[in-house]
PDB file of C-alpha atoms in Angstrom:
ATOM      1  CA  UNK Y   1      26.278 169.898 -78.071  1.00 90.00           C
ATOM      2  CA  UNK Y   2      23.189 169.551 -79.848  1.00 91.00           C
ATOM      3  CA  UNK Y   3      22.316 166.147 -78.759  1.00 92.00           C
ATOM      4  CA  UNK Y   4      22.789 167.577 -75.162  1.00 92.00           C
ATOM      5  CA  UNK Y   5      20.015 169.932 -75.750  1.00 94.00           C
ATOM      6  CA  UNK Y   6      17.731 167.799 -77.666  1.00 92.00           C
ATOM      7  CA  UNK Y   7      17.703 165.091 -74.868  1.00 94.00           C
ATOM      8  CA  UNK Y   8      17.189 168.092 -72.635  1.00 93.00           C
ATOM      9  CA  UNK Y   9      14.352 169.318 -73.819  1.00 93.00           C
ATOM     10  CA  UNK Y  10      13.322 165.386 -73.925  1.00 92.00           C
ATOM     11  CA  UNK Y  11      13.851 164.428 -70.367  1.00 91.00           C
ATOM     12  CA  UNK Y  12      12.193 168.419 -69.714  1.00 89.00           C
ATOM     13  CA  UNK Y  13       8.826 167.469 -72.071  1.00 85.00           C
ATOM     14  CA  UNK Y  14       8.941 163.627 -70.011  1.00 85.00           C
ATOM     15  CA  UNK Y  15       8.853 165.854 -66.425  1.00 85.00           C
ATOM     16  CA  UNK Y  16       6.415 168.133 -67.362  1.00 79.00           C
ATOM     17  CA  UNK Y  17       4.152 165.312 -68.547  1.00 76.00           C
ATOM     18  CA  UNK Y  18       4.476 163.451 -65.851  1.00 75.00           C
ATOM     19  CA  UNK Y  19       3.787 166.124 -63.755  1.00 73.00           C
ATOM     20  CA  UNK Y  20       0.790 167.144 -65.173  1.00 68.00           C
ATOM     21  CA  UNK Y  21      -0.141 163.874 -65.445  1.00 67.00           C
ATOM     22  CA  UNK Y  22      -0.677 163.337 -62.013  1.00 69.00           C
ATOM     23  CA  UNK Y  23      -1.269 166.352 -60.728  1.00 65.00           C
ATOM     24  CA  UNK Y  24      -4.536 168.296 -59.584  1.00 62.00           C
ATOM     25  CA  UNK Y  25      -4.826 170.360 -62.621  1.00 61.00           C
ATOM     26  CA  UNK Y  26      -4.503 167.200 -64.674  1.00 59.00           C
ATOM     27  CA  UNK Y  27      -7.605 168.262 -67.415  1.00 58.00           C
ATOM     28  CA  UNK Y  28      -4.149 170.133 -69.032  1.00 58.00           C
ATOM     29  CA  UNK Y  29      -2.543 166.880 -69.930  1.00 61.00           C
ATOM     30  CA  UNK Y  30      -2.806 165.186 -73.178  1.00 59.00           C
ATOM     31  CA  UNK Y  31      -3.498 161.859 -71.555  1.00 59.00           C
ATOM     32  CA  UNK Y  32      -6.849 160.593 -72.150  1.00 62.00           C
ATOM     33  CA  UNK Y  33      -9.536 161.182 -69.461  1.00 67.00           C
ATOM     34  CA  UNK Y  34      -9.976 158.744 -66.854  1.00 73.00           C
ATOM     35  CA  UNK Y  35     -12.962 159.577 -64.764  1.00 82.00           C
ATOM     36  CA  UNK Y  36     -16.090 160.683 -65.062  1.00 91.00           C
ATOM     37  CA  UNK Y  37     -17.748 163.531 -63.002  1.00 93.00           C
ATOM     38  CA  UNK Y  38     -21.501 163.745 -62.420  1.00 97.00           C
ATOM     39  CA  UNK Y  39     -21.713 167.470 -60.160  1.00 98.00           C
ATOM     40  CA  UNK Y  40     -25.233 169.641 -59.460  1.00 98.00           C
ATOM     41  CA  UNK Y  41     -23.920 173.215 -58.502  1.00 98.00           C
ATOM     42  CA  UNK Y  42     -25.833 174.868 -55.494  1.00 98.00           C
ATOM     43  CA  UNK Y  43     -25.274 178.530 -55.151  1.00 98.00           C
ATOM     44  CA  UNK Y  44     -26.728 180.591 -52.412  1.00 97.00           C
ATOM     45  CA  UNK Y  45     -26.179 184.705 -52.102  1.00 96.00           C
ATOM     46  CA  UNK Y  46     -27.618 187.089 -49.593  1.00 94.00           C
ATOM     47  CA  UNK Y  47     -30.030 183.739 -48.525  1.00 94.00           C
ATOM     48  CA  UNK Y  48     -31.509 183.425 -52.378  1.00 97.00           C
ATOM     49  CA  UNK Y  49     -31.214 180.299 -54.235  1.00 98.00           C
ATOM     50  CA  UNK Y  50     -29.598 180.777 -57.922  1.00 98.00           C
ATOM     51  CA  UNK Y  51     -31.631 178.704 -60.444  1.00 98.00           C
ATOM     52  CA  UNK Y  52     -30.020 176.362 -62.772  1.00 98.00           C
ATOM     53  CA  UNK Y  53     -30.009 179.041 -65.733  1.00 98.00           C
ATOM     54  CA  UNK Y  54     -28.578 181.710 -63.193  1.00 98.00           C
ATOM     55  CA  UNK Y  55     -25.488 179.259 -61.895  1.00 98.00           C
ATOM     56  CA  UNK Y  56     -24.783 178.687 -66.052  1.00 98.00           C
ATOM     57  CA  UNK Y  57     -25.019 181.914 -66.763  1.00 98.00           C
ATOM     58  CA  UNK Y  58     -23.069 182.926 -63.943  1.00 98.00           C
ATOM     59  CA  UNK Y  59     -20.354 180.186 -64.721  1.00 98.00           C
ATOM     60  CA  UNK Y  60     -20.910 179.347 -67.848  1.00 97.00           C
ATOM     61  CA  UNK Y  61     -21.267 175.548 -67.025  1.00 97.00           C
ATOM     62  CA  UNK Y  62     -24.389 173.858 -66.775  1.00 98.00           C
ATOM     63  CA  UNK Y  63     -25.737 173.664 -62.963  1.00 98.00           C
ATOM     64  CA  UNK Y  64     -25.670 170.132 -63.705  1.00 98.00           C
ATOM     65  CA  UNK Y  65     -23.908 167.473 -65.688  1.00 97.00           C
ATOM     66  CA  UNK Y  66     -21.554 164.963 -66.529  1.00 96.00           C
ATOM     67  CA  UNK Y  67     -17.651 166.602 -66.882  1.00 91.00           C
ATOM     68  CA  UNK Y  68     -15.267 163.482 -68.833  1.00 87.00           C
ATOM     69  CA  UNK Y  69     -12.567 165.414 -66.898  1.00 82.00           C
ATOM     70  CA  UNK Y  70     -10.866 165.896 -63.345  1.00 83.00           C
ATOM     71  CA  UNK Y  71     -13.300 167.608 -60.740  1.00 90.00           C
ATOM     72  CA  UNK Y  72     -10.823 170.065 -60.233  1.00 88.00           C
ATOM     73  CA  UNK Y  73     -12.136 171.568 -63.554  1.00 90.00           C
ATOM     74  CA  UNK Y  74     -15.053 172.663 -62.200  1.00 95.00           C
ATOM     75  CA  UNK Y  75     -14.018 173.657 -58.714  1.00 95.00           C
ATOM     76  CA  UNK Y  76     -11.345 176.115 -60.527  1.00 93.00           C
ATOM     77  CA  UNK Y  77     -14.201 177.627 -62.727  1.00 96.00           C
ATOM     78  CA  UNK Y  78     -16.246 178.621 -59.652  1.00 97.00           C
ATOM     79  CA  UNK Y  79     -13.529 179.252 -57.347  1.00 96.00           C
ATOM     80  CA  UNK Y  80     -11.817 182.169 -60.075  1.00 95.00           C
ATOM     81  CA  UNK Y  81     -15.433 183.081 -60.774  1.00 97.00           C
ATOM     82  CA  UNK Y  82     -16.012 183.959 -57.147  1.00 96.00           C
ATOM     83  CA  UNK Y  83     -12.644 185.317 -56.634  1.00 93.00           C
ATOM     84  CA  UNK Y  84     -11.820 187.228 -59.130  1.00 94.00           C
ATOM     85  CA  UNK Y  85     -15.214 188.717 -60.619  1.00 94.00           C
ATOM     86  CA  UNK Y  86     -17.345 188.619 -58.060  1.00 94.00           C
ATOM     87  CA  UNK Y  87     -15.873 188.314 -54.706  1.00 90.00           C
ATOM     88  CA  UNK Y  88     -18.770 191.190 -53.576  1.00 91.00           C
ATOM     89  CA  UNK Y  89     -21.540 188.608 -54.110  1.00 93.00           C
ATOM     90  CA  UNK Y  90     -20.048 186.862 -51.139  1.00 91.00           C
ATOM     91  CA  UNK Y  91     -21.755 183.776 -52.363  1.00 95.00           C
ATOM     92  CA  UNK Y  92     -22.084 179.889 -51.103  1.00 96.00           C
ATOM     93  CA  UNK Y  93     -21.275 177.971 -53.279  1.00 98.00           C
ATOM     94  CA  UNK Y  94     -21.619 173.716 -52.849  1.00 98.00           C
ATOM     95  CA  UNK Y  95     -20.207 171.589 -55.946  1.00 98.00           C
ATOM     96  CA  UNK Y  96     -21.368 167.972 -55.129  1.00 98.00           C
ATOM     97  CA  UNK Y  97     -20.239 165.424 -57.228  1.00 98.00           C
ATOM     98  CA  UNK Y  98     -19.871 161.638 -57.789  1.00 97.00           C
ATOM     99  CA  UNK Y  99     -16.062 160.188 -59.585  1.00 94.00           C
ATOM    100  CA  UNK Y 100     -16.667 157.108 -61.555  1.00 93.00           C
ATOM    101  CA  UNK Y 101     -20.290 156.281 -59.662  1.00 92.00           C
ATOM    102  CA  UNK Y 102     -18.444 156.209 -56.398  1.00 95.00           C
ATOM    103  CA  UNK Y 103     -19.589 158.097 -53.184  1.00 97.00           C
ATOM    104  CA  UNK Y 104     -20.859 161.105 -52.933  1.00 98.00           C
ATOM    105  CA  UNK Y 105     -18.228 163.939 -52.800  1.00 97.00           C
ATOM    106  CA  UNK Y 106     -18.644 168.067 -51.629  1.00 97.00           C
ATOM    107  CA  UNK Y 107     -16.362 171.015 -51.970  1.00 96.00           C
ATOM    108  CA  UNK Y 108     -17.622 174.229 -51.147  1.00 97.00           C
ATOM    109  CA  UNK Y 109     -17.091 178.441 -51.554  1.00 95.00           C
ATOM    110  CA  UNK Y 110     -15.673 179.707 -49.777  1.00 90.00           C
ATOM    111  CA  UNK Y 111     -13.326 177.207 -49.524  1.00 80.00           C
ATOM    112  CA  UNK Y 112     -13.866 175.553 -45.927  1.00 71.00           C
ATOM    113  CA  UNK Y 113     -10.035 174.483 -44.293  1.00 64.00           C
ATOM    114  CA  UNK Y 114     -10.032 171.089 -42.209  1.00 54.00           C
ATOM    115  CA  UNK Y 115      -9.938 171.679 -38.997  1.00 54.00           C
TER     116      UNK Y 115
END
């Protein structure tokens, strides 16, 4: 019985790993990082420009940097930022960003759906 569990909670840790692995939210996973993120945040509200110390104090990331991690670190920042505590600013928000010196890359708030 207690092998049972113990290669249970194996074969559960081996999932979840793999999981997060290659997942979006991968910056969770112990796995070393594998890309490399230069991103310049833009952020426009009521047709004002946020400077570079307004965006990091707003965020608290730099408006501008290199992140050793997934993108998706930095897109979840803004987006909770902008959803959760300050959905009233009804700000635009552009993350542009390069992966590993490849081309260049833009997500945006509020989040824009494909057509």
């Amino acid at each position: 019985m207690r092998l049972a569990i113990g290669i249970s909670i194996l074969a559960a840790q081996i999932v979840m790993i793999g999981a997060a692995r290659f997942g979006p939210m991968r910056y969770f996973c112990w796995a070393p990082y594998d890309s490399q993120n230069e991103y310049r945040i833009a952020v426009e509200i009521e047709g004002r420009s946020l400077s570079p110390e307004e965006i990091e104090k707003r965020y608290r990331i730099p408006a501008q940097s290199v992140n050793p991690r997934a993108i998706q670190e930095i897109t979840d920042v803004v987006a909770h930022v902008e959803g959760v505590y300050r959905p009233g600013d009804k700000a635009e928000v552009q993350v542009r960003y390069r992966t590993n010196g490849g081309e260049e890359r833009l997500w945006q708030w509020p989040l824009v759906s494909a057509p």
